[in-house]
Amino acid sequence: MHFTIQREALLKPLQLVAGVVERRQTLPVLSNVLLVVQGQQLSLTGTDLEVELVGRVQLEHPAEPGEITVPARKLMDICKSLPNDAEISIKVDEQKLVIKAGRSRFTLSTLPANDFPTVEEGPGSLTCTLEQSRLRRLIERTSFAMAQQDVRYYLNGMLLEVSTGTLRAVATDGHRLAMCSMQADIGQADRHQVIVPRKGILELARLLTEPDGTVAIVLGQHHIRATTGEFTFTSKLVDGKFPDYERVLPKGGDKLVLGDRQALREAFSRTAILSNEKYRGIRLQLAAGQLKIQANNPEQEEAEEEISVDYNGSSLEIGFNVSYLLDVLGVMTTEQVRLILSDSNNSALLQEADNDDSAYVVMPMRL
């Protein structure tokens, strides 16, 4: 194997692929990246057995075919340290990878390509093509609500639900829920649900960098695969049953509050400074035309804000974890948001004022 490549052309896919590779590995080959040269194309593959990412680069100069695995982190650090316009020559010599650029020369250890595990191809049950920008928006609007290291392992990921003409993403950690839908050209009659693990979702979002580009999604029984022009991403699915999110959506809330998103966000941020650092609780007091926000902490410090809102129902006092409210306001984009409440023991529903494609549920706190 022997090829030459510009530093920039190699670094972009290498950084993304190396991002999948875990630093601490049980199998030595898993901290390596697989390099394969076929014809005029170089492909780089990284995996942690759950998520696999393949990057492809067209080579400008004739190359000798071959395949080998080398330490991902070291190869990336070497490329980063070289000058921007460097041309890099890479070849395999007696089971070592020799990298030359200008006056620099590096020799890396290798492991055979046969040792490198590949994610098995399962039969793809459903295929669709989506705009990258819209899929990225779907993920960004919901991924913050995924659980981290919850014993209910099916919450440590995101539900993707496909039905006729619609793709919906739902994430919850048991305290809050985020849901977003988009129109998609999918001819799937019955509902099809998969749970993509947290790492898979975050890696997929990193790949969707071309707003005008498309991504082809294949949902198999055990894997999800996403292919763009330069990358193929595969992730195992979480085997489990996601909670029935429709039962969580609050029904029959009779208190409708309309407010300025940015003003609410700033008021919550200021009040949060003096909330209890562990529980992050704030108290909302609703009265006609105004919302009072209060926080206090074990040091007996207090914060209070008053903000004008469009509300003309009965008064209500309710507590929330302020971080959850700020997360929701942070992903919304409209000027006005609506908050639907029923009483101090039931969840709140937050939505953009003139847009129903996203919905956020936050459970109240007892303060």
CSV table of N, CA, C and O in Angstrom, one decimal, residues 273-367:
chain,number,residue,atom,x,y,z
A,273,ILE,N,-28.9,31.8,39.2
A,273,ILE,CA,-27.6,32.0,39.8
A,273,ILE,C,-27.7,31.7,41.3
A,273,ILE,O,-26.8,31.2,42.0
A,274,LEU,N,-28.9,32.0,41.9
A,274,LEU,CA,-29.1,31.8,43.4
A,274,LEU,C,-30.0,30.7,43.7
A,274,LEU,O,-30.5,30.6,44.8
A,275,SER,N,-30.1,29.7,42.8
A,275,SER,CA,-30.9,28.5,43.1
A,275,SER,C,-29.9,27.5,43.8
A,275,SER,O,-28.7,27.6,43.7
A,276,ASN,N,-30.5,26.5,44.4
A,276,ASN,CA,-29.7,25.4,45.0
A,276,ASN,C,-28.9,24.7,43.9
A,276,ASN,O,-29.5,24.2,43.0
A,277,GLU,N,-27.6,24.7,44.1
A,277,GLU,CA,-26.7,24.2,43.0
A,277,GLU,C,-27.0,22.7,42.7
A,277,GLU,O,-26.8,22.3,41.6
A,278,LYS,N,-27.5,22.0,43.7
A,278,LYS,CA,-27.7,20.6,43.5
A,278,LYS,C,-29.1,20.3,42.8
A,278,LYS,O,-29.2,19.6,41.8
A,279,TYR,N,-30.1,21.0,43.2
A,279,TYR,CA,-31.5,20.7,42.7
A,279,TYR,C,-31.9,21.7,41.7
A,279,TYR,O,-32.9,21.4,41.0
A,280,ARG,N,-31.3,22.9,41.6
A,280,ARG,CA,-31.6,23.9,40.6
A,280,ARG,C,-33.1,24.3,40.6
A,280,ARG,O,-33.7,24.5,39.5
A,281,GLY,N,-33.8,24.3,41.7
A,281,GLY,CA,-35.2,24.6,41.7
A,281,GLY,C,-35.5,26.1,41.7
A,281,GLY,O,-34.9,26.9,42.3
A,282,ILE,N,-36.5,26.4,40.9
A,282,ILE,CA,-37.0,27.8,40.9
A,282,ILE,C,-38.6,27.7,41.1
A,282,ILE,O,-39.2,26.7,40.7
A,283,ARG,N,-39.2,28.8,41.6
A,283,ARG,CA,-40.6,28.8,41.8
A,283,ARG,C,-41.2,29.9,40.9
A,283,ARG,O,-40.7,31.0,40.8
A,284,LEU,N,-42.2,29.4,40.1
A,284,LEU,CA,-42.9,30.4,39.3
A,284,LEU,C,-44.3,30.7,39.9
A,284,LEU,O,-45.0,29.8,40.3
A,285,GLN,N,-44.6,32.0,39.9
A,285,GLN,CA,-45.9,32.4,40.4
A,285,GLN,C,-46.6,33.2,39.3
A,285,GLN,O,-46.2,34.2,38.9
A,286,LEU,N,-47.7,32.6,38.9
A,286,LEU,CA,-48.5,33.2,37.7
A,286,LEU,C,-49.6,34.0,38.2
A,286,LEU,O,-50.4,33.5,39.1
A,287,ALA,N,-49.8,35.2,37.7
A,287,ALA,CA,-51.0,36.0,38.0
A,287,ALA,C,-51.3,36.6,36.7
A,287,ALA,O,-50.6,36.6,35.7
A,288,ALA,N,-52.5,37.3,36.6
A,288,ALA,CA,-52.9,37.9,35.4
A,288,ALA,C,-51.9,38.9,34.8
A,288,ALA,O,-51.5,39.8,35.5
A,289,GLY,N,-51.4,38.6,33.6
A,289,GLY,CA,-50.4,39.5,33.0
A,289,GLY,C,-49.0,39.4,33.4
A,289,GLY,O,-48.1,40.1,32.9
A,290,GLN,N,-48.7,38.7,34.5
A,290,GLN,CA,-47.3,38.7,34.9
A,290,GLN,C,-46.9,37.3,35.5
A,290,GLN,O,-47.7,36.5,36.0
A,291,LEU,N,-45.6,37.1,35.4
A,291,LEU,CA,-45.0,35.9,35.9
A,291,LEU,C,-43.9,36.3,36.9
A,291,LEU,O,-43.0,37.1,36.6
A,292,LYS,N,-43.9,35.8,38.1
A,292,LYS,CA,-42.9,36.1,39.1
A,292,LYS,C,-42.0,34.8,39.2
A,292,LYS,O,-42.5,33.7,39.4
A,293,ILE,N,-40.7,35.0,39.2
A,293,ILE,CA,-39.8,33.9,39.2
A,293,ILE,C,-38.9,34.1,40.5
A,293,ILE,O,-38.3,35.2,40.7
A,294,GLN,N,-38.9,33.1,41.3
A,294,GLN,CA,-38.1,33.2,42.6
A,294,GLN,C,-37.2,32.0,42.7
A,294,GLN,O,-37.5,30.9,42.3
A,295,ALA,N,-36.0,32.2,43.4
A,295,ALA,CA,-35.1,31.1,43.7
A,295,ALA,C,-34.4,31.5,45.0
A,295,ALA,O,-34.3,32.6,45.4
A,296,ASN,N,-34.1,30.4,45.8
A,296,ASN,CA,-33.3,30.6,47.0
A,296,ASN,C,-32.4,29.4,47.2
A,296,ASN,O,-32.6,28.4,46.5
A,297,ASN,N,-31.4,29.5,48.1
A,297,ASN,CA,-30.5,28.4,48.2
A,297,ASN,C,-30.2,28.2,49.7
A,297,ASN,O,-30.7,29.0,50.6
A,298,PRO,N,-29.5,27.2,50.1
A,298,PRO,CA,-29.2,26.9,51.5
A,298,PRO,C,-28.5,28.0,52.3
A,298,PRO,O,-28.6,28.1,53.5
A,299,GLU,N,-27.8,28.9,51.5
A,299,GLU,CA,-27.1,30.1,52.2
A,299,GLU,C,-28.1,31.2,52.4
A,299,GLU,O,-27.7,32.3,52.8
A,300,GLN,N,-29.4,31.0,52.3
A,300,GLN,CA,-30.5,32.0,52.5
A,300,GLN,C,-30.4,33.2,51.5
A,300,GLN,O,-30.8,34.3,51.8
A,301,GLU,N,-29.8,32.9,50.4
A,301,GLU,CA,-29.7,34.0,49.4
A,301,GLU,C,-31.0,33.9,48.5
A,301,GLU,O,-31.5,32.7,48.3
A,302,GLU,N,-31.4,35.0,47.9
A,302,GLU,CA,-32.7,34.9,47.2
A,302,GLU,C,-32.6,35.8,45.9
A,302,GLU,O,-31.8,36.8,45.8
A,303,ALA,N,-33.3,35.3,44.9
A,303,ALA,CA,-33.4,36.1,43.6
A,303,ALA,C,-34.8,36.1,43.2
A,303,ALA,O,-35.6,35.2,43.5
A,304,GLU,N,-35.2,37.3,42.7
A,304,GLU,CA,-36.6,37.4,42.2
A,304,GLU,C,-36.7,38.3,41.0
A,304,GLU,O,-36.0,39.2,40.8
A,305,GLU,N,-37.5,37.8,40.1
A,305,GLU,CA,-37.7,38.5,38.8
A,305,GLU,C,-39.2,38.6,38.5
A,305,GLU,O,-39.9,37.7,38.8
A,306,GLU,N,-39.6,39.7,37.9
A,306,GLU,CA,-41.0,39.8,37.4
A,306,GLU,C,-40.9,40.1,35.9
A,306,GLU,O,-40.1,40.9,35.5
A,307,ILE,N,-41.8,39.4,35.2
A,307,ILE,CA,-41.8,39.5,33.8
A,307,ILE,C,-43.2,39.6,33.3
A,307,ILE,O,-44.1,38.9,33.8
A,308,SER,N,-43.5,40.4,32.3
A,308,SER,CA,-44.8,40.5,31.7
A,308,SER,C,-45.1,39.4,30.8
A,308,SER,O,-44.2,39.1,29.9
A,309,VAL,N,-46.2,38.7,30.9
A,309,VAL,CA,-46.6,37.7,30.0
A,309,VAL,C,-48.1,37.9,29.6
A,309,VAL,O,-48.8,38.6,30.3
A,310,ASP,N,-48.4,37.2,28.5
A,310,ASP,CA,-49.8,37.2,28.1
A,310,ASP,C,-50.6,36.1,28.8
A,310,ASP,O,-50.5,34.9,28.4
A,311,TYR,N,-51.2,36.4,29.9
A,311,TYR,CA,-51.9,35.4,30.7
A,311,TYR,C,-53.1,36.0,31.4
A,311,TYR,O,-53.0,37.0,32.0
A,312,ASN,N,-54.3,35.4,31.3
A,312,ASN,CA,-55.4,35.9,32.1
A,312,ASN,C,-56.2,34.8,32.8
A,312,ASN,O,-57.4,35.0,32.9
A,313,GLY,N,-55.5,33.8,33.3
A,313,GLY,CA,-56.2,32.7,34.0
A,313,GLY,C,-56.1,33.0,35.5
A,313,GLY,O,-55.6,34.1,35.9
A,314,SER,N,-56.4,32.0,36.3
A,314,SER,CA,-56.3,32.1,37.7
A,314,SER,C,-54.8,32.0,38.2
A,314,SER,O,-54.0,31.5,37.4
A,315,SER,N,-54.5,32.4,39.4
A,315,SER,CA,-53.1,32.4,39.8
A,315,SER,C,-52.7,30.9,40.1
A,315,SER,O,-53.5,30.1,40.4
A,316,LEU,N,-51.4,30.7,40.0
A,316,LEU,CA,-50.8,29.4,40.1
A,316,LEU,C,-49.4,29.5,40.6
A,316,LEU,O,-48.6,30.4,40.2
A,317,GLU,N,-49.0,28.6,41.5
A,317,GLU,CA,-47.6,28.6,41.9
A,317,GLU,C,-47.0,27.2,41.6
A,317,GLU,O,-47.7,26.2,42.0
A,318,ILE,N,-45.9,27.1,41.0
A,318,ILE,CA,-45.4,25.8,40.6
A,318,ILE,C,-43.8,25.9,40.6
A,318,ILE,O,-43.3,26.9,40.3
A,319,GLY,N,-43.2,24.8,40.9
A,319,GLY,CA,-41.7,24.7,40.9
A,319,GLY,C,-41.1,23.9,39.8
A,319,GLY,O,-41.7,22.9,39.3
A,320,PHE,N,-40.0,24.3,39.2
A,320,PHE,CA,-39.3,23.5,38.2
A,320,PHE,C,-37.8,23.5,38.4
A,320,PHE,O,-37.2,24.4,39.1
A,321,ASN,N,-37.1,22.5,37.8
A,321,ASN,CA,-35.7,22.6,37.7
A,321,ASN,C,-35.4,23.6,36.5
A,321,ASN,O,-35.7,23.4,35.4
A,322,VAL,N,-34.7,24.7,36.9
A,322,VAL,CA,-34.5,25.7,35.9
A,322,VAL,C,-33.6,25.3,34.7
A,322,VAL,O,-33.8,25.8,33.6
A,323,SER,N,-32.7,24.3,34.9
A,323,SER,CA,-31.9,23.8,33.8
A,323,SER,C,-32.7,23.3,32.7
A,323,SER,O,-32.4,23.4,31.5
A,324,TYR,N,-33.8,22.6,33.1
A,324,TYR,CA,-34.7,21.9,32.1
A,324,TYR,C,-35.4,23.0,31.3
A,324,TYR,O,-35.5,22.9,30.0
A,325,LEU,N,-35.8,24.1,31.9
A,325,LEU,CA,-36.5,25.1,31.2
A,325,LEU,C,-35.5,25.9,30.3
A,325,LEU,O,-35.8,26.2,29.1
A,326,LEU,N,-34.3,26.1,30.8
A,326,LEU,CA,-33.3,26.8,29.9
A,326,LEU,C,-32.9,26.0,28.7
A,326,LEU,O,-32.7,26.5,27.6
A,327,ASP,N,-32.8,24.6,28.9
A,327,ASP,CA,-32.5,23.7,27.8
A,327,ASP,C,-33.5,23.9,26.7
A,327,ASP,O,-33.2,24.0,25.5
A,328,VAL,N,-34.8,23.9,27.0
A,328,VAL,CA,-35.9,24.0,26.1
A,328,VAL,C,-35.8,25.4,25.3
A,328,VAL,O,-35.8,25.4,24.1
A,329,LEU,N,-35.7,26.4,26.1
A,329,LEU,CA,-35.7,27.8,25.5
A,329,LEU,C,-34.5,28.0,24.6
A,329,LEU,O,-34.5,28.7,23.7
A,330,GLY,N,-33.4,27.2,25.0
A,330,GLY,CA,-32.1,27.3,24.2
A,330,GLY,C,-32.2,26.7,22.8
A,330,GLY,O,-31.5,27.1,21.9
A,331,VAL,N,-33.1,25.7,22.6
A,331,VAL,CA,-33.2,25.1,21.3
A,331,VAL,C,-34.3,25.7,20.4
A,331,VAL,O,-34.4,25.5,19.2
A,332,MET,N,-35.2,26.4,21.1
A,332,MET,CA,-36.3,27.1,20.3
A,332,MET,C,-35.8,28.3,19.5
A,332,MET,O,-34.8,28.8,19.9
A,333,THR,N,-36.5,28.7,18.5
A,333,THR,CA,-36.0,29.8,17.6
A,333,THR,C,-37.0,30.9,17.5
A,333,THR,O,-36.7,31.9,17.0
A,334,THR,N,-38.3,30.7,17.8
A,334,THR,CA,-39.3,31.7,17.6
A,334,THR,C,-39.2,32.8,18.7
A,334,THR,O,-38.6,32.6,19.8
A,335,GLU,N,-39.7,34.0,18.4
A,335,GLU,CA,-39.7,35.1,19.4
A,335,GLU,C,-40.6,34.8,20.6
A,335,GLU,O,-40.3,35.0,21.8
A,336,GLN,N,-41.8,34.2,20.3
A,336,GLN,CA,-42.8,33.9,21.3
A,336,GLN,C,-42.9,32.4,21.6
A,336,GLN,O,-42.7,31.6,20.7
A,337,VAL,N,-43.0,32.1,22.9
A,337,VAL,CA,-43.2,30.7,23.3
A,337,VAL,C,-44.5,30.6,24.1
A,337,VAL,O,-44.9,31.6,24.7
A,338,ARG,N,-45.1,29.4,24.1
A,338,ARG,CA,-46.3,29.2,24.9
A,338,ARG,C,-46.0,28.1,25.9
A,338,ARG,O,-45.3,27.1,25.6
A,339,LEU,N,-46.6,28.3,27.1
A,339,LEU,CA,-46.5,27.4,28.2
A,339,LEU,C,-47.9,27.0,28.6
A,339,LEU,O,-48.7,27.9,28.9
A,340,ILE,N,-48.2,25.7,28.6
A,340,ILE,CA,-49.5,25.3,29.0
A,340,ILE,C,-49.4,24.5,30.3
A,340,ILE,O,-48.6,23.5,30.4
A,341,LEU,N,-50.2,24.9,31.3
A,341,LEU,CA,-50.1,24.4,32.7
A,341,LEU,C,-51.5,24.0,33.1
A,341,LEU,O,-52.5,24.6,32.6
A,342,SER,N,-51.6,23.1,34.1
A,342,SER,CA,-52.9,22.8,34.7
A,342,SER,C,-52.9,23.1,36.2
A,342,SER,O,-53.7,23.9,36.7
A,343,ASP,N,-52.0,22.5,36.9
A,343,ASP,CA,-51.9,22.8,38.3
A,343,ASP,C,-50.4,22.5,38.8
A,343,ASP,O,-49.6,22.1,38.0
A,344,SER,N,-50.2,22.6,40.1
A,344,SER,CA,-48.8,22.6,40.5
A,344,SER,C,-48.2,21.2,40.6
A,344,SER,O,-47.0,21.0,40.8
A,345,ASN,N,-49.1,20.2,40.4
A,345,ASN,CA,-48.6,18.8,40.4
A,345,ASN,C,-48.4,18.1,39.0
A,345,ASN,O,-47.9,17.0,38.9
A,346,ASN,N,-48.9,18.8,38.0
A,346,ASN,CA,-48.8,18.2,36.7
A,346,ASN,C,-47.8,18.9,35.8
A,346,ASN,O,-47.4,20.0,36.0
A,347,SER,N,-47.3,18.1,34.8
A,347,SER,CA,-46.2,18.6,33.9
A,347,SER,C,-46.6,19.8,33.1
A,347,SER,O,-47.8,20.0,32.9
A,348,ALA,N,-45.6,20.6,32.7
A,348,ALA,CA,-45.9,21.7,31.8
A,348,ALA,C,-45.6,21.3,30.4
A,348,ALA,O,-44.6,20.5,30.2
A,349,LEU,N,-46.3,21.9,29.4
A,349,LEU,CA,-46.0,21.7,28.0
A,349,LEU,C,-45.5,23.0,27.4
A,349,LEU,O,-46.2,24.0,27.6
A,350,LEU,N,-44.3,22.9,26.8
A,350,LEU,CA,-43.8,24.1,26.2
A,350,LEU,C,-43.7,23.9,24.7
A,350,LEU,O,-43.3,22.9,24.2
A,351,GLN,N,-44.1,25.0,24.0
A,351,GLN,CA,-44.0,24.9,22.5
A,351,GLN,C,-43.7,26.3,22.0
A,351,GLN,O,-43.9,27.3,22.6
A,352,GLU,N,-43.2,26.3,20.7
A,352,GLU,CA,-43.1,27.6,20.0
A,352,GLU,C,-44.5,28.1,19.7
A,352,GLU,O,-45.4,27.3,19.4
A,353,ALA,N,-44.6,29.4,19.8
A,353,ALA,CA,-46.0,30.0,19.7
A,353,ALA,C,-46.7,29.7,18.5
A,353,ALA,O,-47.9,29.4,18.5
A,354,ASP,N,-46.0,29.7,17.3
A,354,ASP,CA,-46.8,29.5,16.1
A,354,ASP,C,-46.3,28.2,15.3
A,354,ASP,O,-46.2,28.2,14.1
A,355,ASN,N,-45.8,27.2,16.1
A,355,ASN,CA,-45.2,26.1,15.4
A,355,ASN,C,-45.5,24.9,16.3
A,355,ASN,O,-45.1,24.8,17.4
A,356,ASP,N,-46.1,23.9,15.7
A,356,ASP,CA,-46.5,22.7,16.4
A,356,ASP,C,-45.6,21.5,16.2
A,356,ASP,O,-45.9,20.4,16.7
A,357,ASP,N,-44.5,21.7,15.4
A,357,ASP,CA,-43.7,20.5,15.1
A,357,ASP,C,-42.8,20.0,16.3
A,357,ASP,O,-42.3,18.9,16.3
A,358,SER,N,-42.7,20.8,17.3
A,358,SER,CA,-41.9,20.4,18.5
A,358,SER,C,-42.7,20.6,19.8
A,358,SER,O,-43.6,21.5,19.8
A,359,ALA,N,-42.5,19.7,20.7
A,359,ALA,CA,-43.2,19.8,22.0
A,359,ALA,C,-42.3,19.4,23.1
A,359,ALA,O,-41.5,18.4,22.9
A,360,TYR,N,-42.3,20.1,24.2
A,360,TYR,CA,-41.4,19.8,25.3
A,360,TYR,C,-42.2,19.7,26.6
A,360,TYR,O,-43.1,20.5,26.9
A,361,VAL,N,-42.0,18.6,27.4
A,361,VAL,CA,-42.7,18.4,28.6
A,361,VAL,C,-41.7,18.4,29.7
A,361,VAL,O,-40.6,17.8,29.7
A,362,VAL,N,-42.0,19.2,30.8
A,362,VAL,CA,-41.1,19.3,32.0
A,362,VAL,C,-42.0,19.0,33.2
A,362,VAL,O,-43.0,19.6,33.4
A,363,MET,N,-41.5,18.0,34.0
A,363,MET,CA,-42.2,17.7,35.2
A,363,MET,C,-41.9,18.7,36.3
A,363,MET,O,-40.8,19.3,36.3
A,364,PRO,N,-42.9,19.0,37.2
A,364,PRO,CA,-42.7,20.0,38.2
A,364,PRO,C,-41.9,19.5,39.3
A,364,PRO,O,-41.7,18.2,39.5
A,365,MET,N,-41.4,20.4,40.2
A,365,MET,CA,-40.6,20.0,41.4
A,365,MET,C,-41.4,20.4,42.6
A,365,MET,O,-42.0,21.5,42.6
A,366,ARG,N,-41.2,19.7,43.7
A,366,ARG,CA,-41.8,20.1,44.9
A,366,ARG,C,-40.7,21.0,45.6
A,366,ARG,O,-39.6,20.5,45.9
A,367,LEU,N,-41.1,22.2,46.0
A,367,LEU,CA,-40.1,23.1,46.6
A,367,LEU,C,-40.4,23.4,48.0
A,367,LEU,O,-41.6,23.5,48.4
